[in-house]
GROMACS .gro file of C-alpha atoms in nm:
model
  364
    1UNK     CA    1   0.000   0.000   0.000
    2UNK     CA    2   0.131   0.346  -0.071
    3UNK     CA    3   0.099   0.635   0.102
    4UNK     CA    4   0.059   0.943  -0.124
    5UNK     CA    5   0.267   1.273   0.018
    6UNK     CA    6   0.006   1.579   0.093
    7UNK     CA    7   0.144   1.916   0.156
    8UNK     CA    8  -0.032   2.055   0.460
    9UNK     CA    9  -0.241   2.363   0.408
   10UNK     CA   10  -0.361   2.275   0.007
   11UNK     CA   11  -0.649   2.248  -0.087
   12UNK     CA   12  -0.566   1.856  -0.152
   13UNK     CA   13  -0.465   1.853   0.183
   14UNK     CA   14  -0.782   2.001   0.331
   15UNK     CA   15  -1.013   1.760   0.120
   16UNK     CA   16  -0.905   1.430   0.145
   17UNK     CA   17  -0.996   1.264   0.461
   18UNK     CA   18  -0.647   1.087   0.546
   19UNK     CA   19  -0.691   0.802   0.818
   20UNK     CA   20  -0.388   0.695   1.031
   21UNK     CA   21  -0.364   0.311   0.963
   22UNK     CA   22  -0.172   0.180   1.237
   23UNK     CA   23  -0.122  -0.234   1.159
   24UNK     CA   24   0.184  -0.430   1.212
   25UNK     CA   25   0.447  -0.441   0.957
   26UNK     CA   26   0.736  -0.596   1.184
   27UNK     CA   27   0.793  -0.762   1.496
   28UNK     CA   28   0.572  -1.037   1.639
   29UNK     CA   29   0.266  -0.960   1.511
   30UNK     CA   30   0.405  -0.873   1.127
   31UNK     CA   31   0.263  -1.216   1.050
   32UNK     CA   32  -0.072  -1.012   1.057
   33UNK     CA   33   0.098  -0.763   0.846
   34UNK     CA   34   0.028  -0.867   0.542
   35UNK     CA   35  -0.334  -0.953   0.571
   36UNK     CA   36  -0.392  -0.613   0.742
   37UNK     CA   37  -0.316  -0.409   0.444
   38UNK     CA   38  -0.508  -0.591   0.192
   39UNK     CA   39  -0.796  -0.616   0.337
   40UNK     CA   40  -0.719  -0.166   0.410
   41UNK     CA   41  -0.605  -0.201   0.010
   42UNK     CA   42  -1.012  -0.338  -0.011
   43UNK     CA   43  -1.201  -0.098   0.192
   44UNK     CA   44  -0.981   0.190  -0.002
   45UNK     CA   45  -1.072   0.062  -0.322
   46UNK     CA   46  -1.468  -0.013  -0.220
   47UNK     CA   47  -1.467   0.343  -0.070
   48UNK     CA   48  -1.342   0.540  -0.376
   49UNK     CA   49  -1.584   0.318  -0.585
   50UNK     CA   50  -1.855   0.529  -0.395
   51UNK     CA   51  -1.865   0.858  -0.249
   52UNK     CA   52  -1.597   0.804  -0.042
   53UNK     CA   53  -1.595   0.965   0.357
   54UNK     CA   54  -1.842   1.280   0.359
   55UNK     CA   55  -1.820   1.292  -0.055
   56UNK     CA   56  -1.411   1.302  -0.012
   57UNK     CA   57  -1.104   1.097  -0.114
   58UNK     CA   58  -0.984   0.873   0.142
   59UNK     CA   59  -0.592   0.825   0.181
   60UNK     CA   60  -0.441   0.569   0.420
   61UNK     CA   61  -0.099   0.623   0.610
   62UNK     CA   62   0.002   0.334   0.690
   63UNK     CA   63   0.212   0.334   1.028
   64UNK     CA   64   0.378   0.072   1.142
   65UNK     CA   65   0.216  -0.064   1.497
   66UNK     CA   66   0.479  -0.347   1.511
   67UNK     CA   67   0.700  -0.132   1.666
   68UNK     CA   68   0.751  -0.036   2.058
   69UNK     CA   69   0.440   0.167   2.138
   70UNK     CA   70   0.547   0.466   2.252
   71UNK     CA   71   0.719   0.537   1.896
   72UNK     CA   72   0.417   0.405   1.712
   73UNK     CA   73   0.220   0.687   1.932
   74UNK     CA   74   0.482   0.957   1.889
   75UNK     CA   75   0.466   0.925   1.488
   76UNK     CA   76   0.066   0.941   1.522
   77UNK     CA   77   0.077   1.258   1.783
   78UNK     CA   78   0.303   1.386   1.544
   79UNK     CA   79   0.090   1.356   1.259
   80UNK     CA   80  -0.231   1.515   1.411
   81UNK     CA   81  -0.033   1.810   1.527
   82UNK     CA   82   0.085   1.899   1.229
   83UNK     CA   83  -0.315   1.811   1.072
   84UNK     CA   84  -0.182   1.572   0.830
   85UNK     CA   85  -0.454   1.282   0.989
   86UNK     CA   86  -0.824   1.288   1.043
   87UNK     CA   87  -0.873   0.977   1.216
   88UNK     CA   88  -0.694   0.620   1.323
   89UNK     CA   89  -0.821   0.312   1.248
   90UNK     CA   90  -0.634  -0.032   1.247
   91UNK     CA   91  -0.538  -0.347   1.443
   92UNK     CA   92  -0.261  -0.303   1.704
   93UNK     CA   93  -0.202  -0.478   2.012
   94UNK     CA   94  -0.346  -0.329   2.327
   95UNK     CA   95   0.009  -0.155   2.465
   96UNK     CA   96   0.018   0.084   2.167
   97UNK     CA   97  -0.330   0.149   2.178
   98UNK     CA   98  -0.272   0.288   2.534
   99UNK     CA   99   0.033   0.493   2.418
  100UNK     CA  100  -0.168   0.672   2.144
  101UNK     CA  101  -0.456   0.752   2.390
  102UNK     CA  102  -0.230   0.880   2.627
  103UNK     CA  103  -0.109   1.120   2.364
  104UNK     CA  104  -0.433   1.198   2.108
  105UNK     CA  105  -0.704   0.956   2.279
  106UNK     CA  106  -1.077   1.247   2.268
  107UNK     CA  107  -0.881   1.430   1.991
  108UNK     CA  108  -0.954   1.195   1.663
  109UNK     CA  109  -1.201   0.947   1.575
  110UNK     CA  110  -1.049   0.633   1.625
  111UNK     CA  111  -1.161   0.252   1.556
  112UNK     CA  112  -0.993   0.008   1.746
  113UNK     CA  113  -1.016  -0.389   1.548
  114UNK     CA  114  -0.832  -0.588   1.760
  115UNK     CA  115  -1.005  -0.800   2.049
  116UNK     CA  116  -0.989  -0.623   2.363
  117UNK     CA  117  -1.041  -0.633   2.750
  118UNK     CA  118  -1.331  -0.439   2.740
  119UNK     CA  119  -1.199  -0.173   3.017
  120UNK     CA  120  -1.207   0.137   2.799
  121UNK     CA  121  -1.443   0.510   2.824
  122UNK     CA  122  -1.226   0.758   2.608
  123UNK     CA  123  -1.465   0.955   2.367
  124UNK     CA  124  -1.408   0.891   1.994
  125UNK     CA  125  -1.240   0.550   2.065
  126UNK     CA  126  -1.508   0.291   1.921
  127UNK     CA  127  -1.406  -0.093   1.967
  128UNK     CA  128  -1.491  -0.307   1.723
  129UNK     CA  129  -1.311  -0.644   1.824
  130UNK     CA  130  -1.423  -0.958   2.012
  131UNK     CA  131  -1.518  -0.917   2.391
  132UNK     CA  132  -1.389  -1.140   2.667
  133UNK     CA  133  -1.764  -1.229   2.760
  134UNK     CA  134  -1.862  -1.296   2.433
  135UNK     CA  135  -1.547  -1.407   2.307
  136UNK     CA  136  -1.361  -1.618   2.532
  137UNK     CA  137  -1.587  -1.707   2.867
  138UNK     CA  138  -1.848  -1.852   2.612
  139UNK     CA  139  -1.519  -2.091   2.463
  140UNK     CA  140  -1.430  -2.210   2.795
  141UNK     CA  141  -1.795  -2.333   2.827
  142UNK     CA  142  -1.811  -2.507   2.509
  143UNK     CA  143  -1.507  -2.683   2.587
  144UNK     CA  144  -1.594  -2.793   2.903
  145UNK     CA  145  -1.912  -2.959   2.756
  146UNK     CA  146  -1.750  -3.105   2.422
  147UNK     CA  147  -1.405  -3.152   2.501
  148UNK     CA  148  -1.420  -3.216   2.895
  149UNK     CA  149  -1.161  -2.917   2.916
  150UNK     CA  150  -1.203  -2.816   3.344
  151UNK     CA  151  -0.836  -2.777   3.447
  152UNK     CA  152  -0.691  -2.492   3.311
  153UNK     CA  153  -0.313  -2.328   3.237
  154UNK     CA  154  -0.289  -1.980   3.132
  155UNK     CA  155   0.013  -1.909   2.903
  156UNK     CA  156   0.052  -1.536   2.798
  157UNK     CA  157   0.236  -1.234   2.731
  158UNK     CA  158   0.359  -0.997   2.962
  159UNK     CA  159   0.126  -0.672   2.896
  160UNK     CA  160  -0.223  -0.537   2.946
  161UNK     CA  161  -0.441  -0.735   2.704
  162UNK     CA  162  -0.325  -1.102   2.831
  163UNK     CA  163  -0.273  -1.020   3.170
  164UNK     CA  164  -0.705  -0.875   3.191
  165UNK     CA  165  -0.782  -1.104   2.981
  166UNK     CA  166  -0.651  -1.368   3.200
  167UNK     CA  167  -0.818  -1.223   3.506
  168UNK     CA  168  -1.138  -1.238   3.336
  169UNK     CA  169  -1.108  -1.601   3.225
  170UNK     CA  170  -0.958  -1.713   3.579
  171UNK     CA  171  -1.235  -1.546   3.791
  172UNK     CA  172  -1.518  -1.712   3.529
  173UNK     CA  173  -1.350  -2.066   3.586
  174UNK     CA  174  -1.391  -2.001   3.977
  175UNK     CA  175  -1.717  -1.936   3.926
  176UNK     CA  176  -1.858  -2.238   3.701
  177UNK     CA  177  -1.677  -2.513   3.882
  178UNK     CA  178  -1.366  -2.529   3.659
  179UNK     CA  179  -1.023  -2.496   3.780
  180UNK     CA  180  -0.695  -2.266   3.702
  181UNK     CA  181  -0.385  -2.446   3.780
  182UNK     CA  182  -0.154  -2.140   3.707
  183UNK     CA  183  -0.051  -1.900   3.483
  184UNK     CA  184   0.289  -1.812   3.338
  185UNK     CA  185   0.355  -1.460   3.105
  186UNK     CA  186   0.646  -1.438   2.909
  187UNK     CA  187   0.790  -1.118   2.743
  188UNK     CA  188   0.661  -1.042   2.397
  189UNK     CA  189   0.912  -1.166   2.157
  190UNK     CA  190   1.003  -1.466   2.354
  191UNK     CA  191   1.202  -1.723   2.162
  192UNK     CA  192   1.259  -1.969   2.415
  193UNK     CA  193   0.921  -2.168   2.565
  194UNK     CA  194   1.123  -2.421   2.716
  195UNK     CA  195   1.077  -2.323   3.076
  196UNK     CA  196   0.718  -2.293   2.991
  197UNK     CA  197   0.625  -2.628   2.868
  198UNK     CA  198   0.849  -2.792   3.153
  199UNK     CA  199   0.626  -2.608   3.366
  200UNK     CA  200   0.320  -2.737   3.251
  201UNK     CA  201   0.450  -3.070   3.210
  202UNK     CA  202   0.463  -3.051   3.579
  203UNK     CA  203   0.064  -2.949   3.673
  204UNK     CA  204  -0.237  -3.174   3.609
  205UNK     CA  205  -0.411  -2.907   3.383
  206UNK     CA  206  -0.593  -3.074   3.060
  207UNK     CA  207  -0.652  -2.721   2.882
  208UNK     CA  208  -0.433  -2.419   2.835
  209UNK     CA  209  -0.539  -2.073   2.714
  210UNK     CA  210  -0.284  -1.936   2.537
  211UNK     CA  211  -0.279  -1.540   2.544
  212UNK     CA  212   0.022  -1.500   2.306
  213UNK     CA  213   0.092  -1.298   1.998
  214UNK     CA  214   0.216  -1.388   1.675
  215UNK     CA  215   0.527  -1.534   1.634
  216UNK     CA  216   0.556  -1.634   1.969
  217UNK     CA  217   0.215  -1.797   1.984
  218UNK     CA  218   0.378  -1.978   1.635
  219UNK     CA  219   0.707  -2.109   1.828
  220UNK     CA  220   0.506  -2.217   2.116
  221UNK     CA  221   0.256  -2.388   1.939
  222UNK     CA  222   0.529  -2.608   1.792
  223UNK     CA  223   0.721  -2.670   2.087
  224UNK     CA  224   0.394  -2.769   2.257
  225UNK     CA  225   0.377  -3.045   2.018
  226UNK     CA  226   0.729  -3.179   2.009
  227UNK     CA  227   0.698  -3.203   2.416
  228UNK     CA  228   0.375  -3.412   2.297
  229UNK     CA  229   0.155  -3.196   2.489
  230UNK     CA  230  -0.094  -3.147   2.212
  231UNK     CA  231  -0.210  -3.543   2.272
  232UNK     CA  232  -0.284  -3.435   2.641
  233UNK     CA  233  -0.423  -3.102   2.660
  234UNK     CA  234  -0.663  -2.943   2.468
  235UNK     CA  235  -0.535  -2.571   2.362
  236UNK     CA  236  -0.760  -2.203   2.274
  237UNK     CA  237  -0.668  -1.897   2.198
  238UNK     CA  238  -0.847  -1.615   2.082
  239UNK     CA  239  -0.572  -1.458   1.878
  240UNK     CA  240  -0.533  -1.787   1.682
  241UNK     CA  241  -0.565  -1.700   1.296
  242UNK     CA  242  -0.484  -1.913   0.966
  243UNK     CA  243  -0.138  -1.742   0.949
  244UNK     CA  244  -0.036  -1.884   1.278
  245UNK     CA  245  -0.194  -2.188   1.212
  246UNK     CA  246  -0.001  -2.230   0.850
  247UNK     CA  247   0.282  -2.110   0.985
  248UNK     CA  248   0.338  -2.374   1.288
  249UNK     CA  249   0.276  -2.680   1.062
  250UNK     CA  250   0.035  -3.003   1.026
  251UNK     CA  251   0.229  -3.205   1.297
  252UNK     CA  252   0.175  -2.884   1.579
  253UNK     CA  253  -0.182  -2.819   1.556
  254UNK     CA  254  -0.415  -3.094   1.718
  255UNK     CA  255  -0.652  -3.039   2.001
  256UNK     CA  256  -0.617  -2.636   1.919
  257UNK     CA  257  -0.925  -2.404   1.910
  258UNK     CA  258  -0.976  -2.031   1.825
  259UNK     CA  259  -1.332  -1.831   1.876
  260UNK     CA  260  -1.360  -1.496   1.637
  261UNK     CA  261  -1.639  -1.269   1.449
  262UNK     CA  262  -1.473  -1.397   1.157
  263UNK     CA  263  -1.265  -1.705   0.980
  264UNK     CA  264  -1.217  -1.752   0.633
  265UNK     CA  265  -1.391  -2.100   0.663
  266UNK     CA  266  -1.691  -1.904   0.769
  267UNK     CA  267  -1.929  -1.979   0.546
  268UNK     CA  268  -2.279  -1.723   0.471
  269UNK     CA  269  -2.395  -1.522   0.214
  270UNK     CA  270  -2.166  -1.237   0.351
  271UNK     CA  271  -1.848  -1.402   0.353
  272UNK     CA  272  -1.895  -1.585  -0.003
  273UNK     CA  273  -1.946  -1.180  -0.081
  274UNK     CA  274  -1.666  -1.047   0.085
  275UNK     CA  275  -1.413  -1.342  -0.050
  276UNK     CA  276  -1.498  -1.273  -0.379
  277UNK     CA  277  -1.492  -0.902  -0.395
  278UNK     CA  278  -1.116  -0.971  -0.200
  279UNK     CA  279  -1.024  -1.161  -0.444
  280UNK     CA  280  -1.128  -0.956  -0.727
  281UNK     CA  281  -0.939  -0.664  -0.645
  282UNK     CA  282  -0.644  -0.797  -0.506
  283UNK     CA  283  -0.609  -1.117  -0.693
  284UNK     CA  284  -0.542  -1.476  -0.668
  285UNK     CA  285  -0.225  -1.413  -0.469
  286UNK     CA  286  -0.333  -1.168  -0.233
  287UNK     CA  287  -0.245  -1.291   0.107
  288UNK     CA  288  -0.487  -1.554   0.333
  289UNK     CA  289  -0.837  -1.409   0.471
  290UNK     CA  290  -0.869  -1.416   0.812
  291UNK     CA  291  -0.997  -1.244   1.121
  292UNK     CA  292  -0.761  -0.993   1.235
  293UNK     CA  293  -0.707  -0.850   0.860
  294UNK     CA  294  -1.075  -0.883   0.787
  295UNK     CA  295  -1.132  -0.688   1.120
  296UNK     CA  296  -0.911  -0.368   0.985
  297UNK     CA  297  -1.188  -0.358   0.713
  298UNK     CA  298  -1.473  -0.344   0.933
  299UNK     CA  299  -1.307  -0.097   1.086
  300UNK     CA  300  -1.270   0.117   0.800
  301UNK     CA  301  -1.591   0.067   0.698
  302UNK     CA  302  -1.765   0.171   1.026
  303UNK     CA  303  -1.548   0.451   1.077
  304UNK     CA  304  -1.695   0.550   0.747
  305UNK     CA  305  -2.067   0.494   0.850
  306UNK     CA  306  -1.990   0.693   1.144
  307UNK     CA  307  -1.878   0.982   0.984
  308UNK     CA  308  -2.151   1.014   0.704
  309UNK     CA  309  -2.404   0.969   1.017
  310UNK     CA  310  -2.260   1.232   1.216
  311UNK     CA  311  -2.175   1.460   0.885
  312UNK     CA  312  -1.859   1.468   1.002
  313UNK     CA  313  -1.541   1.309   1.167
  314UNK     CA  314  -1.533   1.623   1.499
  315UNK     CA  315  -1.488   1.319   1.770
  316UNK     CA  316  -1.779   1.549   1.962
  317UNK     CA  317  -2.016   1.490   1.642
  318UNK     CA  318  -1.929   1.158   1.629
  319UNK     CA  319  -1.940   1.015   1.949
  320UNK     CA  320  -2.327   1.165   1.949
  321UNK     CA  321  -2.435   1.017   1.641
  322UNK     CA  322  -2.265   0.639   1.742
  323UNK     CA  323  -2.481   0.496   1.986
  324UNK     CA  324  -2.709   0.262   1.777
  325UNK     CA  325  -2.540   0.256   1.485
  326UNK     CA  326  -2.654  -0.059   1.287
  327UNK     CA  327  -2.417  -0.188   1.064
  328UNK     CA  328  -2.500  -0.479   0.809
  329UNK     CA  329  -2.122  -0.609   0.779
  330UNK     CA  330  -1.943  -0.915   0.677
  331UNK     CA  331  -1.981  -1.048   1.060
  332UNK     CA  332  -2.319  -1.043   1.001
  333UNK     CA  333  -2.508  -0.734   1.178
  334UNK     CA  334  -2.293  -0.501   1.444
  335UNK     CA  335  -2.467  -0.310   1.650
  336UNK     CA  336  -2.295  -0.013   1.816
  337UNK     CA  337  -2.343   0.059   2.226
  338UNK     CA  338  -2.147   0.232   2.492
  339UNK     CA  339  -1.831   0.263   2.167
  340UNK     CA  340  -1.862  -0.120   2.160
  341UNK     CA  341  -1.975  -0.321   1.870
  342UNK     CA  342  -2.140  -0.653   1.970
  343UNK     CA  343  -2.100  -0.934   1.724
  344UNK     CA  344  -2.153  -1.322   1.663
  345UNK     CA  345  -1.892  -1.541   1.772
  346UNK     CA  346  -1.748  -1.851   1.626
  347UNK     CA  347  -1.568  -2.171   1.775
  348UNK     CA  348  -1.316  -2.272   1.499
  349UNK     CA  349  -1.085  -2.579   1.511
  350UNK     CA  350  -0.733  -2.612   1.394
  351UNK     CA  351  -0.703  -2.893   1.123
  352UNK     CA  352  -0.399  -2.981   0.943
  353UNK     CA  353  -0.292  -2.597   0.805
  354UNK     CA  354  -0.664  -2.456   0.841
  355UNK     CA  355  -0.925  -2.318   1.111
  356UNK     CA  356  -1.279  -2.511   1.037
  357UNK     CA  357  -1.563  -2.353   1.231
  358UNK     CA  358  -1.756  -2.589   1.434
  359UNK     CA  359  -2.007  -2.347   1.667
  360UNK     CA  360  -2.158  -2.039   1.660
  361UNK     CA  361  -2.111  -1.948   2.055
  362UNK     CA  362  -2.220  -1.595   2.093
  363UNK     CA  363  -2.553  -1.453   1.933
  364UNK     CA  364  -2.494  -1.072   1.892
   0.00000   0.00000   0.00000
């Protein structure tokens, strides 16, 4: 995706809506990379085929979120001061989207994709992801009934998302009769899970949630396997995508589920839609559907509903004209409350190099 250099202060400048599109392109999560800017390269191209946001062009600048958050926020504060952005959009893990709160968060418009912990009142900030208690409680239920899952491991990384999201899941299993055996974080970026699957080689759990990103959810996964703990433990995450899944092999991925709005094995009248027009724009080639990419076009999408419904992107104008904001979408229907979209939610599980969905586990 290119990003097409505006002079501040032209007329150009003053007309296009430009949207800060914060995904990863390195690190960790730049397996999501890819994916992320297509499916941005799609809601660009669908927009422009249209009216675009409030009869205007839409440019995005692509920044890169894989990087350490508080430059990722720096290069977006920078940009609004200097009125080069009118909103932020994207998927990003939770400890940048703090940073660029801290620094811009009531000042811009801004659509969060990514699956969050569900803690968040800043005006303008709208989250779109998956919810822990429609997302992740309602998988640790199904498991327990179909897969006997009622000792649990929690295996994370060290920051905000998987440490809340943890605390959530670990106070549910309290509550329904299940049990948490432990939890272990690990720094992001962690190349080394050795420690961490002699540890749970050493507790009775049969089910781990696994709160990790990326690349290290990729190298744990396969490690898991070679320590032939995939035969005795049944694994979720809700981060788990087809990249990841691809990516750790045939041999590492039994006994592993994911729950999302979205897989590309999701099959309805919506998806079939949205496949093909992906695939029609960006080709045969373009790089594998799934839900964190296909998130960063909702996004897009609803930040452009929002704006068109407000009649313009002044975070005061359109924080007032968001609540019940119905939104016929790939997902199926979001509905917008309290900045939150509610969604359905899907229990996928991992074949050989795929995600097959097997439950819908969350009516929105």
């Amino acid at each position: 995706m290119t990003v097409r250099p505006i002079a501040v202060g032209t007329d150009s400048a003053r007309r296009t809506v430009r949207i800060a599109y914060v995904v990863p392109v390195q690190g960790i999560a730049g397996i999501f990379g890819p994916s992320c800017e297509a499916c941005g390269e799609l809601a660009l191209a669908e927009l422009h085929s249209a009216d675009g946001i409030l009869g205007r062009p839409v440019e995005l600048v692509v920044i890169d979120g894989g990087r350490a958050p508080a430059q990722v926020a720096q290069e977006v504060a920078q940009l609004w001061r200097t009125g080069r952005i009118d909103a932020i959009a994207g998927w990003h893990i939770s400890a940048v989207r703090k940073e660029i709160l801290r620094l811009v968060g009531g000042q811009l418009p801004y659509v969060y994709a990514a699956l969050h912990e569900g803690e968040f009142r800043t005006p303008g900030l709208f989250m779109i992801g998956e919810s822990p208690s429609s997302q992740v409680l309602p998988a640790l239920d199904w498991l327990r009934r179909n897969r006997s899952a009622e000792r649990w491991c929690v295996v994370g990384n060290d920051y905000i998302w998987p440490r809340q999201l943890a605390s959530h899941a670990v106070a549910y299993l309290a509550g329904s009769g299940m049990a948490h055996r432990g939890s272990t974080f690990v720094p992001l970026g962690t190349r080394d899970f050795e420690p961490t699957l002699r540890w749970l080689e050493t507790t009775d759990c049969d089910a781990v949630l696994v709160l990790l990103i990326g690349d290290d959810a990729v190298r744990f996964g396969r490690g898991f396997a070679r320590h032939g703990l995939d035969t005795a433990m049944v694994r979720f995450s809700p981060i788990l995508e087809e990249n990841q899944v691809f990516a750790m092999g045939a041999a590492a991925t039994a006994n592993m589920y994911a729950a999302a709005g979205y897989f590309d094995s999701l099959v309805t009248a919506a998806t079939a839609d949205f496949a093909g027009r992906y695939h029609r724009v960006l080709g045969d080639t373009a790089p594998v559907l799934n839900s964190i990419g296909q998130s960063c076009y909702e996004a897009i999408t609803l930040l452009a509903a929002l704006a068109d419904r407000a009649g313009s992107l002044a975070v005061s104008q359109v924080q007032a004209a968001a609540d019940g904001l119905v939104m016929d979408a790939t997902r199926g229907t979001l509905r917008l409350a309290d900045n939150r979209v509610d969604q359905d939610i899907y229990l996928a599980s991992a074949g050989a190099l795929d995600l097959d969905v097997v439950d819908r586990i969350h009516h929105a």
